[in-house]
Amino acid sequence: MKDFFYAIQDLFVDVLFAPFDALRALELESWFGANVVSWIFLIIGLVAFVYWMLQLKSFNDNNEEDKSISSHSYL
């Protein structure tokens, strides 16, 4: 049973975390290169935010939003 858990440890440490080790080594050479994953997520979030705001503006321009005070039962 002990070998099974060591196999799981070897899988994670030697195989699945290898990209993170490569990024850690790259950080000494290029900060921007090491943070490329963060930049990608930041760009995806920015694009999603702009899309969301454009959708809200289009619904607002078409007067599709119910802005009455009693639009929700708890109000």
mmCIF file with all atom_site columns, N, CA and C in Angstrom:
data_model
loop_
_atom_site.group_PDB
_atom_site.id
_atom_site.type_symbol
_atom_site.label_atom_id
_atom_site.label_alt_id
_atom_site.label_comp_id
_atom_site.label_asym_id
_atom_site.label_entity_id
_atom_site.label_seq_id
_atom_site.pdbx_PDB_ins_code
_atom_site.Cartn_x
_atom_site.Cartn_y
_atom_site.Cartn_z
_atom_site.occupancy
_atom_site.B_iso_or_equiv
_atom_site.pdbx_formal_charge
_atom_site.auth_seq_id
_atom_site.auth_comp_id
_atom_site.auth_asym_id
_atom_site.auth_atom_id
_atom_site.pdbx_PDB_model_num
ATOM 1   N N  . MET A 1 1  ? 0.827   -1.191 0.000   1.00 0.00 ? 1  MET A N  1
ATOM 2   C CA . MET A 1 1  ? 0.000   0.000  0.000   1.00 0.00 ? 1  MET A CA 1
ATOM 3   C C  . MET A 1 1  ? 0.874   1.259  0.000   1.00 0.00 ? 1  MET A C  1
ATOM 4   N N  . LYS A 1 2  ? 2.013   1.150  0.659   1.00 0.00 ? 2  LYS A N  1
ATOM 5   C CA . LYS A 1 2  ? 2.918   2.294  0.717   1.00 0.00 ? 2  LYS A CA 1
ATOM 6   C C  . LYS A 1 2  ? 3.430   2.654  -0.673  1.00 0.00 ? 2  LYS A C  1
ATOM 7   N N  . ASP A 1 3  ? 3.676   1.649  -1.512  1.00 0.00 ? 3  ASP A N  1
ATOM 8   C CA . ASP A 1 3  ? 4.140   1.905  -2.878  1.00 0.00 ? 3  ASP A CA 1
ATOM 9   C C  . ASP A 1 3  ? 3.089   2.634  -3.713  1.00 0.00 ? 3  ASP A C  1
ATOM 10  N N  . PHE A 1 4  ? 1.821   2.367  -3.443  1.00 0.00 ? 4  PHE A N  1
ATOM 11  C CA . PHE A 1 4  ? 0.747   3.048  -4.161  1.00 0.00 ? 4  PHE A CA 1
ATOM 12  C C  . PHE A 1 4  ? 0.794   4.549  -3.899  1.00 0.00 ? 4  PHE A C  1
ATOM 13  N N  . PHE A 1 5  ? 0.963   4.942  -2.650  1.00 0.00 ? 5  PHE A N  1
ATOM 14  C CA . PHE A 1 5  ? 1.009   6.358  -2.314  1.00 0.00 ? 5  PHE A CA 1
ATOM 15  C C  . PHE A 1 5  ? 2.299   7.016  -2.827  1.00 0.00 ? 5  PHE A C  1
ATOM 16  N N  . TYR A 1 6  ? 3.380   6.267  -2.829  1.00 0.00 ? 6  TYR A N  1
ATOM 17  C CA . TYR A 1 6  ? 4.606   6.798  -3.425  1.00 0.00 ? 6  TYR A CA 1
ATOM 18  C C  . TYR A 1 6  ? 4.453   6.985  -4.937  1.00 0.00 ? 6  TYR A C  1
ATOM 19  N N  . ALA A 1 7  ? 3.696   6.103  -5.571  1.00 0.00 ? 7  ALA A N  1
ATOM 20  C CA . ALA A 1 7  ? 3.444   6.245  -7.007  1.00 0.00 ? 7  ALA A CA 1
ATOM 21  C C  . ALA A 1 7  ? 2.624   7.505  -7.279  1.00 0.00 ? 7  ALA A C  1
ATOM 22  N N  . ILE A 1 8  ? 1.643   7.770  -6.444  1.00 0.00 ? 8  ILE A N  1
ATOM 23  C CA . ILE A 1 8  ? 0.860   9.004  -6.592  1.00 0.00 ? 8  ILE A CA 1
ATOM 24  C C  . ILE A 1 8  ? 1.752   10.219 -6.389  1.00 0.00 ? 8  ILE A C  1
ATOM 25  N N  . GLN A 1 9  ? 2.635   10.160 -5.414  1.00 0.00 ? 9  GLN A N  1
ATOM 26  C CA . GLN A 1 9  ? 3.564   11.260 -5.166  1.00 0.00 ? 9  GLN A CA 1
ATOM 27  C C  . GLN A 1 9  ? 4.470   11.479 -6.381  1.00 0.00 ? 9  GLN A C  1
ATOM 28  N N  . ASP A 1 10 ? 5.010   10.413 -6.914  1.00 0.00 ? 10 ASP A N  1
ATOM 29  C CA . ASP A 1 10 ? 5.882   10.535 -8.079  1.00 0.00 ? 10 ASP A CA 1
ATOM 30  C C  . ASP A 1 10 ? 5.133   11.089 -9.277  1.00 0.00 ? 10 ASP A C  1
ATOM 31  N N  . LEU A 1 11 ? 3.893   10.680 -9.458  1.00 0.00 ? 11 LEU A N  1
ATOM 32  C CA . LEU A 1 11 ? 3.093   11.188 -10.574 1.00 0.00 ? 11 LEU A CA 1
ATOM 33  C C  . LEU A 1 11 ? 2.929   12.700 -10.468 1.00 0.00 ? 11 LEU A C  1
ATOM 34  N N  . PHE A 1 12 ? 2.553   13.179 -9.305  1.00 0.00 ? 12 PHE A N  1
ATOM 35  C CA . PHE A 1 12 ? 2.324   14.609 -9.151  1.00 0.00 ? 12 PHE A CA 1
ATOM 36  C C  . PHE A 1 12 ? 3.622   15.402 -9.188  1.00 0.00 ? 12 PHE A C  1
ATOM 37  N N  . VAL A 1 13 ? 4.622   14.972 -8.455  1.00 0.00 ? 13 VAL A N  1
ATOM 38  C CA . VAL A 1 13 ? 5.861   15.741 -8.342  1.00 0.00 ? 13 VAL A CA 1
ATOM 39  C C  . VAL A 1 13 ? 6.655   15.722 -9.642  1.00 0.00 ? 13 VAL A C  1
ATOM 40  N N  . ASP A 1 14 ? 6.763   14.565 -10.268 1.00 0.00 ? 14 ASP A N  1
ATOM 41  C CA . ASP A 1 14 ? 7.640   14.439 -11.432 1.00 0.00 ? 14 ASP A CA 1
ATOM 42  C C  . ASP A 1 14 ? 6.945   14.720 -12.761 1.00 0.00 ? 14 ASP A C  1
ATOM 43  N N  . VAL A 1 15 ? 5.634   14.530 -12.838 1.00 0.00 ? 15 VAL A N  1
ATOM 44  C CA . VAL A 1 15 ? 4.949   14.651 -14.124 1.00 0.00 ? 15 VAL A CA 1
ATOM 45  C C  . VAL A 1 15 ? 4.005   15.850 -14.147 1.00 0.00 ? 15 VAL A C  1
ATOM 46  N N  . LEU A 1 16 ? 3.045   15.881 -13.246 1.00 0.00 ? 16 LEU A N  1
ATOM 47  C CA . LEU A 1 16 ? 1.990   16.886 -13.329 1.00 0.00 ? 16 LEU A CA 1
ATOM 48  C C  . LEU A 1 16 ? 2.452   18.281 -12.914 1.00 0.00 ? 16 LEU A C  1
ATOM 49  N N  . PHE A 1 17 ? 3.440   18.374 -12.048 1.00 0.00 ? 17 PHE A N  1
ATOM 50  C CA . PHE A 1 17 ? 3.945   19.688 -11.635 1.00 0.00 ? 17 PHE A CA 1
ATOM 51  C C  . PHE A 1 17 ? 5.145   20.139 -12.453 1.00 0.00 ? 17 PHE A C  1
ATOM 52  N N  . ALA A 1 18 ? 5.538   19.383 -13.453 1.00 0.00 ? 18 ALA A N  1
ATOM 53  C CA . ALA A 1 18 ? 6.686   19.752 -14.283 1.00 0.00 ? 18 ALA A CA 1
ATOM 54  C C  . ALA A 1 18 ? 6.498   21.093 -14.984 1.00 0.00 ? 18 ALA A C  1
ATOM 55  N N  . PRO A 1 19 ? 5.311   21.407 -15.518 1.00 0.00 ? 19 PRO A N  1
ATOM 56  C CA . PRO A 1 19 ? 5.159   22.741 -16.125 1.00 0.00 ? 19 PRO A CA 1
ATOM 57  C C  . PRO A 1 19 ? 5.365   23.879 -15.122 1.00 0.00 ? 19 PRO A C  1
ATOM 58  N N  . PHE A 1 20 ? 4.928   23.678 -13.890 1.00 0.00 ? 20 PHE A N  1
ATOM 59  C CA . PHE A 1 20 ? 5.128   24.711 -12.877 1.00 0.00 ? 20 PHE A CA 1
ATOM 60  C C  . PHE A 1 20 ? 6.601   24.861 -12.511 1.00 0.00 ? 20 PHE A C  1
ATOM 61  N N  . ASP A 1 21 ? 7.324   23.757 -12.498 1.00 0.00 ? 21 ASP A N  1
ATOM 62  C CA . ASP A 1 21 ? 8.772   23.840 -12.256 1.00 0.00 ? 21 ASP A CA 1
ATOM 63  C C  . ASP A 1 21 ? 9.462   24.585 -13.386 1.00 0.00 ? 21 ASP A C  1
ATOM 64  N N  . ALA A 1 22 ? 8.994   24.352 -14.625 1.00 0.00 ? 22 ALA A N  1
ATOM 65  C CA . ALA A 1 22 ? 9.576   25.065 -15.765 1.00 0.00 ? 22 ALA A CA 1
ATOM 66  C C  . ALA A 1 22 ? 9.286   26.558 -15.670 1.00 0.00 ? 22 ALA A C  1
ATOM 67  N N  . LEU A 1 23 ? 8.085   26.919 -15.259 1.00 0.00 ? 23 LEU A N  1
ATOM 68  C CA . LEU A 1 23 ? 7.758   28.338 -15.086 1.00 0.00 ? 23 LEU A CA 1
ATOM 69  C C  . LEU A 1 23 ? 8.591   28.961 -13.974 1.00 0.00 ? 23 LEU A C  1
ATOM 70  N N  . ARG A 1 24 ? 8.822   28.206 -12.919 1.00 0.00 ? 24 ARG A N  1
ATOM 71  C CA . ARG A 1 24 ? 9.645   28.719 -11.821 1.00 0.00 ? 24 ARG A CA 1
ATOM 72  C C  . ARG A 1 24 ? 11.075  28.960 -12.273 1.00 0.00 ? 24 ARG A C  1
ATOM 73  N N  . ALA A 1 25 ? 11.619  28.069 -13.105 1.00 0.00 ? 25 ALA A N  1
ATOM 74  C CA . ALA A 1 25 ? 12.968  28.255 -13.627 1.00 0.00 ? 25 ALA A CA 1
ATOM 75  C C  . ALA A 1 25 ? 13.010  29.414 -14.624 1.00 0.00 ? 25 ALA A C  1
ATOM 76  N N  . LEU A 1 26 ? 11.938  29.585 -15.391 1.00 0.00 ? 26 LEU A N  1
ATOM 77  C CA . LEU A 1 26 ? 11.871  30.665 -16.372 1.00 0.00 ? 26 LEU A CA 1
ATOM 78  C C  . LEU A 1 26 ? 11.792  32.030 -15.697 1.00 0.00 ? 26 LEU A C  1
ATOM 79  N N  . GLU A 1 27 ? 11.276  32.065 -14.470 1.00 0.00 ? 27 GLU A N  1
ATOM 80  C CA . GLU A 1 27 ? 11.112  33.330 -13.752 1.00 0.00 ? 27 GLU A CA 1
ATOM 81  C C  . GLU A 1 27 ? 12.443  34.031 -13.524 1.00 0.00 ? 27 GLU A C  1
ATOM 82  N N  . LEU A 1 28 ? 13.516  33.278 -13.428 1.00 0.00 ? 28 LEU A N  1
ATOM 83  C CA . LEU A 1 28 ? 14.825  33.883 -13.228 1.00 0.00 ? 28 LEU A CA 1
ATOM 84  C C  . LEU A 1 28 ? 15.317  34.600 -14.472 1.00 0.00 ? 28 LEU A C  1
ATOM 85  N N  . GLU A 1 29 ? 14.814  34.194 -15.641 1.00 0.00 ? 29 GLU A N  1
ATOM 86  C CA . GLU A 1 29 ? 15.236  34.800 -16.903 1.00 0.00 ? 29 GLU A CA 1
ATOM 87  C C  . GLU A 1 29 ? 14.276  35.882 -17.374 1.00 0.00 ? 29 GLU A C  1
ATOM 88  N N  . SER A 1 30 ? 12.982  35.616 -17.287 1.00 0.00 ? 30 SER A N  1
ATOM 89  C CA . SER A 1 30 ? 11.994  36.542 -17.827 1.00 0.00 ? 30 SER A CA 1
ATOM 90  C C  . SER A 1 30 ? 10.756  36.539 -16.937 1.00 0.00 ? 30 SER A C  1
ATOM 91  N N  . TRP A 1 31 ? 10.495  37.673 -16.305 1.00 0.00 ? 31 TRP A N  1
ATOM 92  C CA . TRP A 1 31 ? 9.319   37.788 -15.450 1.00 0.00 ? 31 TRP A CA 1
ATOM 93  C C  . TRP A 1 31 ? 8.045   37.693 -16.277 1.00 0.00 ? 31 TRP A C  1
ATOM 94  N N  . PHE A 1 32 ? 8.016   38.359 -17.440 1.00 0.00 ? 32 PHE A N  1
ATOM 95  C CA . PHE A 1 32 ? 6.827   38.331 -18.289 1.00 0.00 ? 32 PHE A CA 1
ATOM 96  C C  . PHE A 1 32 ? 6.567   36.924 -18.821 1.00 0.00 ? 32 PHE A C  1
ATOM 97  N N  . GLY A 1 33 ? 7.609   36.220 -19.178 1.00 0.00 ? 33 GLY A N  1
ATOM 98  C CA . GLY A 1 33 ? 7.453   34.856 -19.673 1.00 0.00 ? 33 GLY A CA 1
ATOM 99  C C  . GLY A 1 33 ? 6.919   33.914 -18.607 1.00 0.00 ? 33 GLY A C  1
ATOM 100 N N  . ALA A 1 34 ? 7.366   34.090 -17.390 1.00 0.00 ? 34 ALA A N  1
ATOM 101 C CA . ALA A 1 34 ? 6.922   33.226 -16.303 1.00 0.00 ? 34 ALA A CA 1
ATOM 102 C C  . ALA A 1 34 ? 5.475   33.490 -15.927 1.00 0.00 ? 34 ALA A C  1
ATOM 103 N N  . ASN A 1 35 ? 4.990   34.697 -16.189 1.00 0.00 ? 35 ASN A N  1
ATOM 104 C CA . ASN A 1 35 ? 3.622   35.045 -15.829 1.00 0.00 ? 35 ASN A CA 1
ATOM 105 C C  . ASN A 1 35 ? 2.694   35.030 -17.030 1.00 0.00 ? 35 ASN A C  1
ATOM 106 N N  . VAL A 1 36 ? 3.057   34.302 -18.064 1.00 0.00 ? 36 VAL A N  1
ATOM 107 C CA . VAL A 1 36 ? 2.243   34.267 -19.279 1.00 0.00 ? 36 VAL A CA 1
ATOM 108 C C  . VAL A 1 36 ? 0.850   33.688 -18.994 1.00 0.00 ? 36 VAL A C  1
ATOM 109 N N  . VAL A 1 37 ? 0.736   32.733 -18.097 1.00 0.00 ? 37 VAL A N  1
ATOM 110 C CA . VAL A 1 37 ? -0.572  32.162 -17.770 1.00 0.00 ? 37 VAL A CA 1
ATOM 111 C C  . VAL A 1 37 ? -1.450  33.221 -17.109 1.00 0.00 ? 37 VAL A C  1
ATOM 112 N N  . SER A 1 38 ? -0.869  34.008 -16.233 1.00 0.00 ? 38 SER A N  1
ATOM 113 C CA . SER A 1 38 ? -1.632  35.076 -15.593 1.00 0.00 ? 38 SER A CA 1
ATOM 114 C C  . SER A 1 38 ? -2.076  36.115 -16.609 1.00 0.00 ? 38 SER A C  1
ATOM 115 N N  . TRP A 1 39 ? -1.207  36.435 -17.575 1.00 0.00 ? 39 TRP A N  1
ATOM 116 C CA . TRP A 1 39 ? -1.578  37.403 -18.609 1.00 0.00 ? 39 TRP A CA 1
ATOM 117 C C  . TRP A 1 39 ? -2.722  36.873 -19.464 1.00 0.00 ? 39 TRP A C  1
ATOM 118 N N  . ILE A 1 40 ? -2.681  35.586 -19.782 1.00 0.00 ? 40 ILE A N  1
ATOM 119 C CA . ILE A 1 40 ? -3.756  34.996 -20.581 1.00 0.00 ? 40 ILE A CA 1
ATOM 120 C C  . ILE A 1 40 ? -5.078  35.069 -19.839 1.00 0.00 ? 40 ILE A C  1
ATOM 121 N N  . PHE A 1 41 ? -5.075  34.714 -18.555 1.00 0.00 ? 41 PHE A N  1
ATOM 122 C CA . PHE A 1 41 ? -6.308  34.796 -17.766 1.00 0.00 ? 41 PHE A CA 1
ATOM 123 C C  . PHE A 1 41 ? -6.794  36.235 -17.636 1.00 0.00 ? 41 PHE A C  1
ATOM 124 N N  . LEU A 1 42 ? -5.877  37.173 -17.516 1.00 0.00 ? 42 LEU A N  1
ATOM 125 C CA . LEU A 1 42 ? -6.247  38.578 -17.429 1.00 0.00 ? 42 LEU A CA 1
ATOM 126 C C  . LEU A 1 42 ? -6.905  39.050 -18.725 1.00 0.00 ? 42 LEU A C  1
ATOM 127 N N  . ILE A 1 43 ? -6.369  38.650 -19.863 1.00 0.00 ? 43 ILE A N  1
ATOM 128 C CA . ILE A 1 43 ? -6.947  39.033 -21.151 1.00 0.00 ? 43 ILE A CA 1
ATOM 129 C C  . ILE A 1 43 ? -8.324  38.393 -21.332 1.00 0.00 ? 43 ILE A C  1
ATOM 130 N N  . ILE A 1 44 ? -8.467  37.126 -20.956 1.00 0.00 ? 44 ILE A N  1
ATOM 131 C CA . ILE A 1 44 ? -9.769  36.459 -21.052 1.00 0.00 ? 44 ILE A CA 1
ATOM 132 C C  . ILE A 1 44 ? -10.796 37.176 -20.179 1.00 0.00 ? 44 ILE A C  1
ATOM 133 N N  . GLY A 1 45 ? -10.412 37.530 -18.972 1.00 0.00 ? 45 GLY A N  1
ATOM 134 C CA . GLY A 1 45 ? -11.320 38.249 -18.079 1.00 0.00 ? 45 GLY A CA 1
ATOM 135 C C  . GLY A 1 45 ? -11.692 39.617 -18.625 1.00 0.00 ? 45 GLY A C  1
ATOM 136 N N  . LEU A 1 46 ? -10.742 40.316 -19.211 1.00 0.00 ? 46 LEU A N  1
ATOM 137 C CA . LEU A 1 46 ? -11.015 41.631 -19.786 1.00 0.00 ? 46 LEU A CA 1
ATOM 138 C C  . LEU A 1 46 ? -11.977 41.523 -20.969 1.00 0.00 ? 46 LEU A C  1
ATOM 139 N N  . VAL A 1 47 ? -11.762 40.548 -21.834 1.00 0.00 ? 47 VAL A N  1
ATOM 140 C CA . VAL A 1 47 ? -12.660 40.349 -22.975 1.00 0.00 ? 47 VAL A CA 1
ATOM 141 C C  . VAL A 1 47 ? -14.061 39.992 -22.496 1.00 0.00 ? 47 VAL A C  1
ATOM 142 N N  . ALA A 1 48 ? -14.174 39.131 -21.494 1.00 0.00 ? 48 ALA A N  1
ATOM 143 C CA . ALA A 1 48 ? -15.483 38.759 -20.957 1.00 0.00 ? 48 ALA A CA 1
ATOM 144 C C  . ALA A 1 48 ? -16.177 39.975 -20.333 1.00 0.00 ? 48 ALA A C  1
ATOM 145 N N  . PHE A 1 49 ? -15.433 40.822 -19.645 1.00 0.00 ? 49 PHE A N  1
ATOM 146 C CA . PHE A 1 49 ? -16.003 42.023 -19.036 1.00 0.00 ? 49 PHE A CA 1
ATOM 147 C C  . PHE A 1 49 ? -16.527 42.984 -20.097 1.00 0.00 ? 49 PHE A C  1
ATOM 148 N N  . VAL A 1 50 ? -15.752 43.197 -21.155 1.00 0.00 ? 50 VAL A N  1
ATOM 149 C CA . VAL A 1 50 ? -16.192 44.092 -22.235 1.00 0.00 ? 50 VAL A CA 1
ATOM 150 C C  . VAL A 1 50 ? -17.435 43.525 -22.914 1.00 0.00 ? 50 VAL A C  1
ATOM 151 N N  . TYR A 1 51 ? -17.454 42.219 -23.168 1.00 0.00 ? 51 TYR A N  1
ATOM 152 C CA . TYR A 1 51 ? -18.625 41.585 -23.768 1.00 0.00 ? 51 TYR A CA 1
ATOM 153 C C  . TYR A 1 51 ? -19.852 41.767 -22.879 1.00 0.00 ? 51 TYR A C  1
ATOM 154 N N  . TRP A 1 52 ? -19.691 41.554 -21.575 1.00 0.00 ? 52 TRP A N  1
ATOM 155 C CA . TRP A 1 52 ? -20.794 41.690 -20.627 1.00 0.00 ? 52 TRP A CA 1
ATOM 156 C C  . TRP A 1 52 ? -21.325 43.119 -20.629 1.00 0.00 ? 52 TRP A C  1
ATOM 157 N N  . MET A 1 53 ? -20.436 44.108 -20.622 1.00 0.00 ? 53 MET A N  1
ATOM 158 C CA . MET A 1 53 ? -20.879 45.500 -20.613 1.00 0.00 ? 53 MET A CA 1
ATOM 159 C C  . MET A 1 53 ? -21.597 45.868 -21.914 1.00 0.00 ? 53 MET A C  1
ATOM 160 N N  . LEU A 1 54 ? -21.123 45.342 -23.057 1.00 0.00 ? 54 LEU A N  1
ATOM 161 C CA . LEU A 1 54 ? -21.802 45.620 -24.321 1.00 0.00 ? 54 LEU A CA 1
ATOM 162 C C  . LEU A 1 54 ? -23.183 44.980 -24.359 1.00 0.00 ? 54 LEU A C  1
ATOM 163 N N  . GLN A 1 55 ? -23.313 43.806 -23.800 1.00 0.00 ? 55 GLN A N  1
ATOM 164 C CA . GLN A 1 55 ? -24.626 43.172 -23.725 1.00 0.00 ? 55 GLN A CA 1
ATOM 165 C C  . GLN A 1 55 ? -25.568 43.968 -22.822 1.00 0.00 ? 55 GLN A C  1
ATOM 166 N N  . LEU A 1 56 ? -25.081 44.423 -21.685 1.00 0.00 ? 56 LEU A N  1
ATOM 167 C CA . LEU A 1 56 ? -25.912 45.239 -20.802 1.00 0.00 ? 56 LEU A CA 1
ATOM 168 C C  . LEU A 1 56 ? -26.342 46.529 -21.482 1.00 0.00 ? 56 LEU A C  1
ATOM 169 N N  . LYS A 1 57 ? -25.444 47.146 -22.242 1.00 0.00 ? 57 LYS A N  1
ATOM 170 C CA . LYS A 1 57 ? -25.779 48.373 -22.950 1.00 0.00 ? 57 LYS A CA 1
ATOM 171 C C  . LYS A 1 57 ? -26.827 48.124 -24.018 1.00 0.00 ? 57 LYS A C  1
ATOM 172 N N  . SER A 1 58 ? -26.713 46.995 -24.739 1.00 0.00 ? 58 SER A N  1
ATOM 173 C CA . SER A 1 58 ? -27.702 46.707 -25.788 1.00 0.00 ? 58 SER A CA 1
ATOM 174 C C  . SER A 1 58 ? -29.084 46.467 -25.182 1.00 0.00 ? 58 SER A C  1
ATOM 175 N N  . PHE A 1 59 ? -29.170 45.769 -24.053 1.00 0.00 ? 59 PHE A N  1
ATOM 176 C CA . PHE A 1 59 ? -30.459 45.571 -23.397 1.00 0.00 ? 59 PHE A CA 1
ATOM 177 C C  . PHE A 1 59 ? -31.007 46.887 -22.857 1.00 0.00 ? 59 PHE A C  1
ATOM 178 N N  . ASN A 1 60 ? -30.124 47.731 -22.360 1.00 0.00 ? 60 ASN A N  1
ATOM 179 C CA . ASN A 1 60 ? -30.563 49.021 -21.844 1.00 0.00 ? 60 ASN A CA 1
ATOM 180 C C  . ASN A 1 60 ? -31.055 49.921 -22.977 1.00 0.00 ? 60 ASN A C  1
ATOM 181 N N  . ASP A 1 61 ? -30.381 49.898 -24.117 1.00 0.00 ? 61 ASP A N  1
ATOM 182 C CA . ASP A 1 61 ? -30.789 50.723 -25.250 1.00 0.00 ? 61 ASP A CA 1
ATOM 183 C C  . ASP A 1 61 ? -32.117 50.270 -25.846 1.00 0.00 ? 61 ASP A C  1
ATOM 184 N N  . ASN A 1 62 ? -32.430 48.991 -25.775 1.00 0.00 ? 62 ASN A N  1
ATOM 185 C CA . ASN A 1 62 ? -33.687 48.463 -26.311 1.00 0.00 ? 62 ASN A CA 1
ATOM 186 C C  . ASN A 1 62 ? -34.830 48.541 -25.304 1.00 0.00 ? 62 ASN A C  1
ATOM 187 N N  . ASN A 1 63 ? -34.575 49.079 -24.121 1.00 0.00 ? 63 ASN A N  1
ATOM 188 C CA . ASN A 1 63 ? -35.574 49.180 -23.040 1.00 0.00 ? 63 ASN A CA 1
ATOM 189 C C  . ASN A 1 63 ? -36.190 47.819 -22.705 1.00 0.00 ? 63 ASN A C  1
ATOM 190 N N  . GLU A 1 64 ? -35.382 46.780 -22.702 1.00 0.00 ? 64 GLU A N  1
ATOM 191 C CA . GLU A 1 64 ? -35.851 45.437 -22.359 1.00 0.00 ? 64 GLU A CA 1
ATOM 192 C C  . GLU A 1 64 ? -35.787 45.178 -20.853 1.00 0.00 ? 64 GLU A C  1
ATOM 193 N N  . GLU A 1 65 ? -35.137 46.025 -20.133 1.00 0.00 ? 65 GLU A N  1
ATOM 194 C CA . GLU A 1 65 ? -34.991 45.851 -18.692 1.00 0.00 ? 65 GLU A CA 1
ATOM 195 C C  . GLU A 1 65 ? -36.212 46.412 -17.982 1.00 0.00 ? 65 GLU A C  1
ATOM 196 N N  . ASP A 1 66 ? -36.756 45.635 -17.068 1.00 0.00 ? 66 ASP A N  1
ATOM 197 C CA . ASP A 1 66 ? -37.893 46.094 -16.260 1.00 0.00 ? 66 ASP A CA 1
ATOM 198 C C  . ASP A 1 66 ? -37.345 46.901 -15.095 1.00 0.00 ? 66 ASP A C  1
ATOM 199 N N  . LYS A 1 67 ? -37.473 48.205 -15.178 1.00 0.00 ? 67 LYS A N  1
ATOM 200 C CA . LYS A 1 67 ? -36.907 49.085 -14.158 1.00 0.00 ? 67 LYS A CA 1
ATOM 201 C C  . LYS A 1 67 ? -37.936 49.582 -13.166 1.00 0.00 ? 67 LYS A C  1
ATOM 202 N N  . SER A 1 68 ? -39.104 48.966 -13.142 1.00 0.00 ? 68 SER A N  1
ATOM 203 C CA . SER A 1 68 ? -40.118 49.404 -12.192 1.00 0.00 ? 68 SER A CA 1
ATOM 204 C C  . SER A 1 68 ? -39.689 49.055 -10.770 1.00 0.00 ? 68 SER A C  1
ATOM 205 N N  . ILE A 1 69 ? -40.192 49.810 -9.834  1.00 0.00 ? 69 ILE A N  1
ATOM 206 C CA . ILE A 1 69 ? -39.784 49.626 -8.444  1.00 0.00 ? 69 ILE A CA 1
ATOM 207 C C  . ILE A 1 69 ? -40.252 48.280 -7.922  1.00 0.00 ? 69 ILE A C  1
ATOM 208 N N  . SER A 1 70 ? -41.394 47.810 -8.400  1.00 0.00 ? 70 SER A N  1
ATOM 209 C CA . SER A 1 70 ? -41.923 46.534 -7.926  1.00 0.00 ? 70 SER A CA 1
ATOM 210 C C  . SER A 1 70 ? -41.534 45.375 -8.839  1.00 0.00 ? 70 SER A C  1
ATOM 211 N N  . SER A 1 71 ? -40.384 45.450 -9.458  1.00 0.00 ? 71 SER A N  1
ATOM 212 C CA . SER A 1 71 ? -39.968 44.392 -10.375 1.00 0.00 ? 71 SER A CA 1
ATOM 213 C C  . SER A 1 71 ? -39.617 43.107 -9.636  1.00 0.00 ? 71 SER A C  1
ATOM 214 N N  . HIS A 1 72 ? -39.278 43.223 -8.353  1.00 0.00 ? 72 HIS A N  1
ATOM 215 C CA . HIS A 1 72 ? -38.994 42.028 -7.542  1.00 0.00 ? 72 HIS A CA 1
ATOM 216 C C  . HIS A 1 72 ? -39.984 41.980 -6.387  1.00 0.00 ? 72 HIS A C  1
ATOM 217 N N  . SER A 1 73 ? -40.353 40.787 -6.014  1.00 0.00 ? 73 SER A N  1
ATOM 218 C CA . SER A 1 73 ? -41.372 40.634 -4.982  1.00 0.00 ? 73 SER A CA 1
ATOM 219 C C  . SER A 1 73 ? -40.907 41.148 -3.617  1.00 0.00 ? 73 SER A C  1
ATOM 220 N N  . TYR A 1 74 ? -39.606 41.088 -3.363  1.00 0.00 ? 74 TYR A N  1
ATOM 221 C CA . TYR A 1 74 ? -39.120 41.519 -2.048  1.00 0.00 ? 74 TYR A CA 1
ATOM 222 C C  . TYR A 1 74 ? -39.017 43.032 -1.950  1.00 0.00 ? 74 TYR A C  1
ATOM 223 N N  . LEU A 1 75 ? -39.203 43.761 -3.063  1.00 0.00 ? 75 LEU A N  1
ATOM 224 C CA . LEU A 1 75 ? -39.217 45.220 -2.993  1.00 0.00 ? 75 LEU A CA 1
ATOM 225 C C  . LEU A 1 75 ? -40.624 45.657 -2.757  1.00 0.00 ? 75 LEU A C  1
#
